[in-house]
């Protein structure tokens, strides 16, 4: 079976280029890429792209699915449908389930459920410590054999420095990836906003932005000590960026990610106490957001993710500081991230390097490329198509998005996984 994607605007994040052309898919993989004007081969099926953008499918690291334990918030089926509609072809899922994914049996259950229900690829992460309690390491080797692609305790930083040192050292022997959440846990406890005049005006419990820098400094020191391979997720403050730059310049095996909400929203969005804006870490001042976007453009931030965190209505219908943190993001990741392109600060190839190519490299995957030999995981989208987001149209079971009723720009029109079409939007 040969499928030709004709008349496309090809976004190639690996080469850092975009241009008109066509792409041939055969047996689930990309067989050839043709520049504009080249002779095109015969195919069994032709997808007329109509000049829209064709890019590698998004690999979203840090997705929360509610199986096991909170299936009423999100299942692999609904999360997978939301991912497909958002151009996400691989969900890299978090281990903060009930119970946590800290043994091979739970991991195998999750993998089986994902295979049965999700239309997109699912790669599970396992927790770094048993029960995510920070007291005892998991069996990394067994979990790696069972399919864990990385180890993290999610938004619970490992408080015990010696244990984290041991975990990094052990992971080094397996060449396993450890993911940090750089927020000093004592200062961060109970916080719902970033400390400053605005948080004081609202009367909300707040955490200083410095809490991120403090924890990141410790974590990077442990990476230097052990030589381990680590990824700092959800960098959200300008203060953390020089530390990150210094660590990379020193040659430490460290990468960094940012949550799309911190790249597109700021602390003033919580002014109405609407709990859909209650996320972890809290939204930051505009100066931090702009510095973070610049770090994406400069290559200091490697990965952008949705940090999809479904919460039901009961979890959010509470006073702001008591509401469960988190926002859904699988379906809004791309249109929200395109805000940086429309502002002129980030190019489309650079954006897809952060959405596709770099996550693939980080996890040792063969995807994230728009070249012959890569899997045909593709997204077809119009970066300029406007729409108003209605949260009730989202495919996720939970509807807790901060972008409800917001005017957005950029719509996905088709998603393919291994050459198989998993999402079609007939019109904008």
Short mmCIF file of C-alpha atoms in Angstrom, two decimals, residues 6 18 42 46 67 71 114 127 138 150 180 198 215 229 268 294 327 338 395:
data_model
loop_
_atom_site.label_atom_id
_atom_site.label_comp_id
_atom_site.label_asym_id
_atom_site.label_seq_id
_atom_site.Cartn_x
_atom_site.Cartn_y
_atom_site.Cartn_z
CA UNK A 6 0.71 15.75 -2.40
CA UNK A 18 10.10 24.16 5.49
CA UNK A 42 2.10 6.40 -8.77
CA UNK A 46 -3.34 10.25 -2.72
CA UNK A 67 -5.87 4.10 34.34
CA UNK A 71 -10.72 6.10 34.78
CA UNK A 114 -3.11 1.04 25.94
CA UNK A 127 8.00 5.87 39.04
CA UNK A 138 12.01 0.85 42.27
CA UNK A 150 11.94 6.69 31.72
CA UNK A 180 13.25 15.64 37.62
CA UNK A 198 -0.20 40.02 42.54
CA UNK A 215 15.96 22.50 43.41
CA UNK A 229 21.30 11.10 32.14
CA UNK A 268 -2.57 37.56 35.60
CA UNK A 294 13.24 32.95 24.07
CA UNK A 327 -5.11 21.14 32.96
CA UNK A 338 1.56 28.05 17.61
CA UNK A 395 -12.46 14.41 23.35
#
